[in-house]
Amino acid sequence: ETGVTQTPRHLVMGMTNKKSLKCEQHLGHNAMYWYKQSAKKPLELMFVYSLEERVENNSVPSRFSPECPNSSHLFLHLHTLQPEDSALYLCASSRDRITYNEQFFGPGTRLTVL
Amino acid sequence: ELKVEQNPLFLSMQEGKNYTIYCNYSTTSDRLYWYRQDPGKSLESLFVLLSNGAVKQEGRLMASLDTKARLSTLHITAAVHDLSATYFCAVVREYGNKLVFGAGTILRVKS
């Protein structure tokens, strides 16, 4: 595998379910990001991790819980979501978050909340 | 707060024609990215513009940056069907490599 991978690619869940999104980067990067892309809004930054430490939480509701166990993996744990949380969730990585390094994006997980 | 505006949001054009997509942003930044997204796919990096007056070209696409006007343009020359996609500009916000995205321009090139 090369680049940034995400699983699953599609997820349908009920509002009471708990699920997790997974992101893995094979680029040797130290910073990872979660973005949300909804139909009616521009791409929104949710979380930033640098060297496994969360450095940004963009006022995201607590029903989204990120986890970064190491610099190659990033998870987004989901629980008691709302239908308006249905969106494409994109993961990205960059060499670091200090200098202005290009971010590389994964293919995304298309989430539908029923 | 940094805001990024793209226009037009939707562009339908004939093959062989030229057109320009505009990206305006509200606060000072000296780094701007253009991305392409195909339906159901992720974002593919097209250009990184690092300084005032920067111009980059790849095939039928040319991007430029005017940091004084806070404006970037993506010019399409002699469009072909394969260029149909959604194009996003993104501006770096503050220290820390945070990107703020425009709403995207949906480009449809008709044969």
PDB file of C-alpha atoms in Angstrom:
ATOM      1  CA  GLU A   1       0.000   0.000   0.000  1.00  0.00           C
ATOM      2  CA  THR A   2       1.179   3.478  -0.755  1.00  0.00           C
ATOM      3  CA  GLY A   3       0.021   6.938   0.249  1.00  0.00           C
ATOM      4  CA  VAL A   4      -2.913   7.350   2.592  1.00  0.00           C
ATOM      5  CA  THR A   5      -5.489   4.601   2.950  1.00  0.00           C
ATOM      6  CA  GLN A   6      -8.851   4.673   4.690  1.00  0.00           C
ATOM      7  CA  THR A   7     -11.255   1.939   5.753  1.00  0.00           C
ATOM      8  CA  PRO A   8     -14.073   1.335   5.389  1.00  0.00           C
ATOM      9  CA  ARG A   9     -14.822   3.200   2.181  1.00  0.00           C
ATOM     10  CA  HIS A  10     -18.549   3.196   2.888  1.00  0.00           C
ATOM     11  CA  LEU A  11     -20.368   2.938   6.213  1.00  0.00           C
ATOM     12  CA  VAL A  12     -24.048   3.006   7.083  1.00  0.00           C
ATOM     13  CA  MET A  13     -24.918   3.218  10.746  1.00  0.00           C
ATOM     14  CA  GLY A  14     -27.849   3.887  13.008  1.00  0.00           C
ATOM     15  CA  MET A  15     -27.858   6.712  15.503  1.00  0.00           C
ATOM     16  CA  THR A  16     -27.273   4.344  18.418  1.00  0.00           C
ATOM     17  CA  ASN A  17     -24.374   2.447  16.846  1.00  0.00           C
ATOM     18  CA  LYS A  18     -20.689   2.756  17.647  1.00  0.00           C
ATOM     19  CA  LYS A  19     -18.245   2.482  14.793  1.00  0.00           C
ATOM     20  CA  SER A  20     -14.709   3.528  13.962  1.00  0.00           C
ATOM     21  CA  LEU A  21     -13.024   4.930  10.879  1.00  0.00           C
ATOM     22  CA  LYS A  22      -9.419   4.003  10.234  1.00  0.00           C
ATOM     23  CA  CYS A  23      -6.694   5.890   8.422  1.00  0.00           C
ATOM     24  CA  GLU A  24      -3.174   4.714   7.705  1.00  0.00           C
ATOM     25  CA  GLN A  25      -0.380   6.625   6.020  1.00  0.00           C
ATOM     26  CA  HIS A  26       2.638   4.981   4.429  1.00  0.00           C
ATOM     27  CA  LEU A  27       4.578   8.192   3.789  1.00  0.00           C
ATOM     28  CA  GLY A  28       6.598   8.491   6.982  1.00  0.00           C
ATOM     29  CA  HIS A  29       4.725  11.656   7.920  1.00  0.00           C
ATOM     30  CA  ASN A  30       4.368  13.021  11.439  1.00  0.00           C
ATOM     31  CA  ALA A  31       1.103  14.945  11.184  1.00  0.00           C
ATOM     32  CA  MET A  32      -2.343  13.575  10.438  1.00  0.00           C
ATOM     33  CA  TYR A  33      -5.694  15.272   9.958  1.00  0.00           C
ATOM     34  CA  TRP A  34      -9.414  14.481   9.868  1.00  0.00           C
ATOM     35  CA  TYR A  35     -11.645  16.518   7.573  1.00  0.00           C
ATOM     36  CA  LYS A  36     -15.398  16.437   7.021  1.00  0.00           C
ATOM     37  CA  GLN A  37     -16.841  17.059   3.545  1.00  0.00           C
ATOM     38  CA  SER A  38     -20.604  17.559   3.530  1.00  0.00           C
ATOM     39  CA  ALA A  39     -22.783  18.331   0.576  1.00  0.00           C
ATOM     40  CA  LYS A  40     -23.591  21.858   1.630  1.00  0.00           C
ATOM     41  CA  LYS A  41     -20.404  23.078   3.279  1.00  0.00           C
ATOM     42  CA  PRO A  42     -16.772  23.514   2.315  1.00  0.00           C
ATOM     43  CA  LEU A  43     -14.288  20.943   3.508  1.00  0.00           C
ATOM     44  CA  GLU A  44     -13.894  21.410   7.275  1.00  0.00           C
ATOM     45  CA  LEU A  45     -10.880  20.563   9.394  1.00  0.00           C
ATOM     46  CA  MET A  46     -11.900  18.499  12.439  1.00  0.00           C
ATOM     47  CA  PHE A  47      -8.735  17.345  14.181  1.00  0.00           C
ATOM     48  CA  VAL A  48      -4.986  17.639  13.820  1.00  0.00           C
ATOM     49  CA  TYR A  49      -2.473  15.253  15.347  1.00  0.00           C
ATOM     50  CA  SER A  50       1.250  15.848  15.443  1.00  0.00           C
ATOM     51  CA  LEU A  51       3.527  13.060  16.654  1.00  0.00           C
ATOM     52  CA  GLU A  52       0.493  11.311  18.117  1.00  0.00           C
ATOM     53  CA  GLU A  53      -0.542  14.348  20.123  1.00  0.00           C
ATOM     54  CA  ARG A  54      -3.794  16.137  19.386  1.00  0.00           C
ATOM     55  CA  VAL A  55      -2.970  19.747  18.620  1.00  0.00           C
ATOM     56  CA  GLU A  56      -6.247  20.952  17.195  1.00  0.00           C
ATOM     57  CA  ASN A  57      -9.876  20.268  17.879  1.00  0.00           C
ATOM     58  CA  ASN A  58     -12.013  22.468  15.711  1.00  0.00           C
ATOM     59  CA  SER A  59     -15.068  22.646  17.986  1.00  0.00           C
ATOM     60  CA  VAL A  60     -16.089  19.156  17.013  1.00  0.00           C
ATOM     61  CA  PRO A  61     -18.921  17.524  19.024  1.00  0.00           C
ATOM     62  CA  SER A  62     -17.848  14.887  21.524  1.00  0.00           C
ATOM     63  CA  ARG A  63     -19.701  12.170  19.609  1.00  0.00           C
ATOM     64  CA  PHE A  64     -16.577  12.204  17.403  1.00  0.00           C
ATOM     65  CA  SER A  65     -13.565  10.886  19.271  1.00  0.00           C
ATOM     66  CA  PRO A  66     -10.176  10.706  17.526  1.00  0.00           C
ATOM     67  CA  GLU A  67      -7.321   8.422  18.466  1.00  0.00           C
ATOM     68  CA  CYS A  68      -3.764   8.382  17.189  1.00  0.00           C
ATOM     69  CA  PRO A  69      -1.863   5.382  18.585  1.00  0.00           C
ATOM     70  CA  ASN A  70       1.226   6.063  16.457  1.00  0.00           C
ATOM     71  CA  SER A  71       2.297   8.401  13.686  1.00  0.00           C
ATOM     72  CA  SER A  72       1.061   6.056  10.969  1.00  0.00           C
ATOM     73  CA  HIS A  73      -2.463   5.403  12.213  1.00  0.00           C
ATOM     74  CA  LEU A  74      -5.410   7.623  12.973  1.00  0.00           C
ATOM     75  CA  PHE A  75      -8.883   6.569  14.061  1.00  0.00           C
ATOM     76  CA  LEU A  76     -12.164   8.390  14.364  1.00  0.00           C
ATOM     77  CA  HIS A  77     -14.514   6.726  16.828  1.00  0.00           C
ATOM     78  CA  LEU A  78     -18.183   7.459  16.268  1.00  0.00           C
ATOM     79  CA  HIS A  79     -21.061   7.090  18.708  1.00  0.00           C
ATOM     80  CA  THR A  80     -24.644   8.341  18.887  1.00  0.00           C
ATOM     81  CA  LEU A  81     -24.305  10.240  15.635  1.00  0.00           C
ATOM     82  CA  GLN A  82     -27.005  12.370  14.034  1.00  0.00           C
ATOM     83  CA  PRO A  83     -28.255  12.217  10.444  1.00  0.00           C
ATOM     84  CA  GLU A  84     -26.548  15.567   9.770  1.00  0.00           C
ATOM     85  CA  ASP A  85     -23.220  13.855  10.439  1.00  0.00           C
ATOM     86  CA  SER A  86     -23.620  12.005   7.150  1.00  0.00           C
ATOM     87  CA  ALA A  87     -20.694  13.127   5.007  1.00  0.00           C
ATOM     88  CA  LEU A  88     -17.428  12.103   3.408  1.00  0.00           C
ATOM     89  CA  TYR A  89     -14.699  11.903   6.041  1.00  0.00           C
ATOM     90  CA  LEU A  90     -11.235  12.471   4.673  1.00  0.00           C
ATOM     91  CA  CYS A  91      -7.954  11.741   6.341  1.00  0.00           C
ATOM     92  CA  ALA A  92      -4.762  13.535   5.345  1.00  0.00           C
ATOM     93  CA  SER A  93      -1.134  13.520   6.378  1.00  0.00           C
ATOM     94  CA  SER A  94       1.842  15.842   6.021  1.00  0.00           C
ATOM     95  CA  ARG A  95       5.508  15.669   6.874  1.00  0.00           C
ATOM     96  CA  ASP A  96       4.892  17.810   9.936  1.00  0.00           C
ATOM     97  CA  ARG A  97       2.580  20.554  11.092  1.00  0.00           C
ATOM     98  CA  ILE A  98       5.129  23.218  11.796  1.00  0.00           C
ATOM     99  CA  THR A  99       6.287  24.085   8.325  1.00  0.00           C
ATOM    100  CA  TYR A 100       3.948  24.439   5.447  1.00  0.00           C
ATOM    101  CA  ASN A 101       4.030  20.945   4.078  1.00  0.00           C
ATOM    102  CA  GLU A 102       1.661  19.689   1.477  1.00  0.00           C
ATOM    103  CA  GLN A 103      -1.133  17.507   2.788  1.00  0.00           C
ATOM    104  CA  PHE A 104      -1.879  14.213   1.072  1.00  0.00           C
ATOM    105  CA  PHE A 105      -5.418  12.934   1.267  1.00  0.00           C
ATOM    106  CA  GLY A 106      -6.875   9.458   1.566  1.00  0.00           C
ATOM    107  CA  PRO A 107      -9.839   8.249  -0.508  1.00  0.00           C
ATOM    108  CA  GLY A 108     -12.344   9.012   2.237  1.00  0.00           C
ATOM    109  CA  THR A 109     -15.080   7.128   4.056  1.00  0.00           C
ATOM    110  CA  ARG A 110     -18.621   7.854   2.894  1.00  0.00           C
ATOM    111  CA  LEU A 111     -20.697   7.791   6.092  1.00  0.00           C
ATOM    112  CA  THR A 112     -24.480   7.607   6.145  1.00  0.00           C
ATOM    113  CA  VAL A 113     -26.296   7.944   9.468  1.00  0.00           C
ATOM    114  CA  LEU A 114     -29.864   6.664   9.450  1.00  0.00           C
TER     115      LEU A 114
ATOM    116  CA  GLU B   1     -11.181  34.498  10.588  1.00  0.00           C
ATOM    117  CA  LEU B   2      -9.865  33.347   7.245  1.00  0.00           C
ATOM    118  CA  LYS B   3     -12.546  32.897   4.597  1.00  0.00           C
ATOM    119  CA  VAL B   4     -11.969  31.481   1.147  1.00  0.00           C
ATOM    120  CA  GLU B   5     -14.361  32.132  -1.710  1.00  0.00           C
ATOM    121  CA  GLN B   6     -14.324  30.456  -5.069  1.00  0.00           C
ATOM    122  CA  ASN B   7     -16.231  31.401  -8.150  1.00  0.00           C
ATOM    123  CA  PRO B   8     -17.919  30.217 -10.123  1.00  0.00           C
ATOM    124  CA  LEU B   9     -19.253  27.295  -8.092  1.00  0.00           C
ATOM    125  CA  PHE B  10     -20.375  25.531 -11.233  1.00  0.00           C
ATOM    126  CA  LEU B  11     -18.888  25.812 -14.697  1.00  0.00           C
ATOM    127  CA  SER B  12     -20.117  24.110 -17.817  1.00  0.00           C
ATOM    128  CA  MET B  13     -17.901  24.646 -20.814  1.00  0.00           C
ATOM    129  CA  GLN B  14     -17.366  23.315 -24.298  1.00  0.00           C
ATOM    130  CA  GLU B  15     -14.292  21.403 -25.262  1.00  0.00           C
ATOM    131  CA  GLY B  16     -11.624  23.644 -26.700  1.00  0.00           C
ATOM    132  CA  LYS B  17     -12.674  26.740 -24.774  1.00  0.00           C
ATOM    133  CA  ASN B  18     -10.721  28.695 -22.173  1.00  0.00           C
ATOM    134  CA  TYR B  19     -11.924  29.722 -18.749  1.00  0.00           C
ATOM    135  CA  THR B  20     -10.693  30.914 -15.353  1.00  0.00           C
ATOM    136  CA  ILE B  21     -11.666  29.904 -11.829  1.00  0.00           C
ATOM    137  CA  TYR B  22     -11.095  32.500  -9.122  1.00  0.00           C
ATOM    138  CA  CYS B  23     -10.153  32.036  -5.487  1.00  0.00           C
ATOM    139  CA  ASN B  24     -10.288  34.998  -3.091  1.00  0.00           C
ATOM    140  CA  TYR B  25      -9.260  34.867   0.538  1.00  0.00           C
ATOM    141  CA  SER B  26      -9.809  37.302   3.357  1.00  0.00           C
ATOM    142  CA  THR B  27      -6.608  37.466   5.416  1.00  0.00           C
ATOM    143  CA  THR B  28      -2.917  37.396   4.737  1.00  0.00           C
ATOM    144  CA  SER B  29      -1.465  34.090   3.644  1.00  0.00           C
ATOM    145  CA  ASP B  30       1.475  33.247   1.449  1.00  0.00           C
ATOM    146  CA  ARG B  31       0.692  29.662   0.575  1.00  0.00           C
ATOM    147  CA  LEU B  32      -2.170  28.391  -1.497  1.00  0.00           C
ATOM    148  CA  TYR B  33      -3.025  24.974  -2.877  1.00  0.00           C
ATOM    149  CA  TRP B  34      -5.198  23.814  -5.723  1.00  0.00           C
ATOM    150  CA  TYR B  35      -6.729  20.350  -5.519  1.00  0.00           C
ATOM    151  CA  ARG B  36      -8.792  18.277  -7.911  1.00  0.00           C
ATOM    152  CA  GLN B  37     -11.478  15.827  -6.818  1.00  0.00           C
ATOM    153  CA  ASP B  38     -13.157  13.311  -9.101  1.00  0.00           C
ATOM    154  CA  PRO B  39     -16.577  11.931  -8.067  1.00  0.00           C
ATOM    155  CA  GLY B  40     -16.187   9.385  -5.284  1.00  0.00           C
ATOM    156  CA  LYS B  41     -12.458   9.955  -5.125  1.00  0.00           C
ATOM    157  CA  SER B  42     -10.089  11.791  -2.848  1.00  0.00           C
ATOM    158  CA  LEU B  43      -8.365  15.111  -3.348  1.00  0.00           C
ATOM    159  CA  GLU B  44      -5.410  15.154  -5.705  1.00  0.00           C
ATOM    160  CA  SER B  45      -2.890  17.929  -5.309  1.00  0.00           C
ATOM    161  CA  LEU B  46      -2.449  20.035  -8.470  1.00  0.00           C
ATOM    162  CA  PHE B  47      -0.401  23.073  -7.500  1.00  0.00           C
ATOM    163  CA  VAL B  48       1.326  24.603  -4.518  1.00  0.00           C
ATOM    164  CA  LEU B  49       1.803  28.366  -4.826  1.00  0.00           C
ATOM    165  CA  LEU B  50       4.331  29.721  -2.388  1.00  0.00           C
ATOM    166  CA  SER B  51       4.841  33.401  -3.036  1.00  0.00           C
ATOM    167  CA  ASN B  52       3.456  36.508  -4.625  1.00  0.00           C
ATOM    168  CA  GLY B  53       3.551  36.305  -8.388  1.00  0.00           C
ATOM    169  CA  ALA B  54       3.975  32.537  -8.411  1.00  0.00           C
ATOM    170  CA  VAL B  55       2.780  30.881 -11.596  1.00  0.00           C
ATOM    171  CA  LYS B  56       2.692  27.156 -12.225  1.00  0.00           C
ATOM    172  CA  GLN B  57       1.542  25.222 -15.242  1.00  0.00           C
ATOM    173  CA  GLU B  58       0.724  21.591 -15.810  1.00  0.00           C
ATOM    174  CA  GLY B  59      -0.771  20.603 -19.133  1.00  0.00           C
ATOM    175  CA  ARG B  60      -3.876  22.667 -19.795  1.00  0.00           C
ATOM    176  CA  LEU B  61      -4.005  24.129 -16.289  1.00  0.00           C
ATOM    177  CA  MET B  62      -2.149  27.196 -15.073  1.00  0.00           C
ATOM    178  CA  ALA B  63      -2.368  28.621 -11.565  1.00  0.00           C
ATOM    179  CA  SER B  64      -1.206  31.984 -10.286  1.00  0.00           C
ATOM    180  CA  LEU B  65      -1.091  33.772  -6.974  1.00  0.00           C
ATOM    181  CA  ASP B  66      -1.341  37.472  -6.138  1.00  0.00           C
ATOM    182  CA  THR B  67      -0.900  37.791  -2.393  1.00  0.00           C
ATOM    183  CA  LYS B  68      -1.464  41.548  -2.411  1.00  0.00           C
ATOM    184  CA  ALA B  69      -4.888  41.130  -4.001  1.00  0.00           C
ATOM    185  CA  ARG B  70      -5.434  37.906  -2.018  1.00  0.00           C
ATOM    186  CA  LEU B  71      -6.385  36.220  -5.251  1.00  0.00           C
ATOM    187  CA  SER B  72      -5.447  33.046  -7.034  1.00  0.00           C
ATOM    188  CA  THR B  73      -6.615  31.973 -10.456  1.00  0.00           C
ATOM    189  CA  LEU B  74      -6.781  28.591 -12.134  1.00  0.00           C
ATOM    190  CA  HIS B  75      -6.834  29.036 -15.888  1.00  0.00           C
ATOM    191  CA  ILE B  76      -8.019  26.281 -18.173  1.00  0.00           C
ATOM    192  CA  THR B  77      -6.789  26.335 -21.751  1.00  0.00           C
ATOM    193  CA  ALA B  78      -8.545  24.436 -24.547  1.00  0.00           C
ATOM    194  CA  ALA B  79     -10.597  22.322 -22.168  1.00  0.00           C
ATOM    195  CA  VAL B  80     -10.964  18.586 -22.697  1.00  0.00           C
ATOM    196  CA  HIS B  81     -13.514  16.194 -21.193  1.00  0.00           C
ATOM    197  CA  ASP B  82     -10.919  14.643 -18.870  1.00  0.00           C
ATOM    198  CA  LEU B  83     -10.710  17.904 -16.953  1.00  0.00           C
ATOM    199  CA  SER B  84     -14.270  17.438 -15.654  1.00  0.00           C
ATOM    200  CA  ALA B  85     -13.958  17.338 -11.858  1.00  0.00           C
ATOM    201  CA  THR B  86     -14.363  19.550  -8.803  1.00  0.00           C
ATOM    202  CA  TYR B  87     -11.529  21.973  -8.162  1.00  0.00           C
ATOM    203  CA  PHE B  88     -10.752  23.336  -4.714  1.00  0.00           C
ATOM    204  CA  CYS B  89      -8.428  26.055  -3.588  1.00  0.00           C
ATOM    205  CA  ALA B  90      -7.139  25.930  -0.029  1.00  0.00           C
ATOM    206  CA  VAL B  91      -5.280  28.591   1.908  1.00  0.00           C
ATOM    207  CA  VAL B  92      -2.978  28.022   4.845  1.00  0.00           C
ATOM    208  CA  ARG B  93      -4.331  29.614   7.981  1.00  0.00           C
ATOM    209  CA  GLU B  94      -1.862  30.775  10.578  1.00  0.00           C
ATOM    210  CA  TYR B  95       1.021  28.767  11.929  1.00  0.00           C
ATOM    211  CA  GLY B  96       0.466  25.056  12.007  1.00  0.00           C
ATOM    212  CA  ASN B  97      -0.365  24.037   8.467  1.00  0.00           C
ATOM    213  CA  LYS B  98      -4.118  24.454   8.807  1.00  0.00           C
ATOM    214  CA  LEU B  99      -5.915  24.553   5.502  1.00  0.00           C
ATOM    215  CA  VAL B 100      -9.115  26.493   4.882  1.00  0.00           C
ATOM    216  CA  PHE B 101     -10.885  25.310   1.754  1.00  0.00           C
ATOM    217  CA  GLY B 102     -13.061  27.104  -0.723  1.00  0.00           C
ATOM    218  CA  ALA B 103     -16.448  25.598  -1.574  1.00  0.00           C
ATOM    219  CA  GLY B 104     -15.150  24.083  -4.780  1.00  0.00           C
ATOM    220  CA  THR B 105     -15.900  24.644  -8.454  1.00  0.00           C
ATOM    221  CA  ILE B 106     -17.667  21.843 -10.293  1.00  0.00           C
ATOM    222  CA  LEU B 107     -16.328  21.805 -13.832  1.00  0.00           C
ATOM    223  CA  ARG B 108     -18.139  19.953 -16.607  1.00  0.00           C
ATOM    224  CA  VAL B 109     -16.549  19.919 -20.046  1.00  0.00           C
ATOM    225  CA  LYS B 110     -18.982  19.000 -22.789  1.00  0.00           C
ATOM    226  CA  SER B 111     -17.979  17.389 -26.057  1.00  0.00           C
TER     227      SER B 111
END
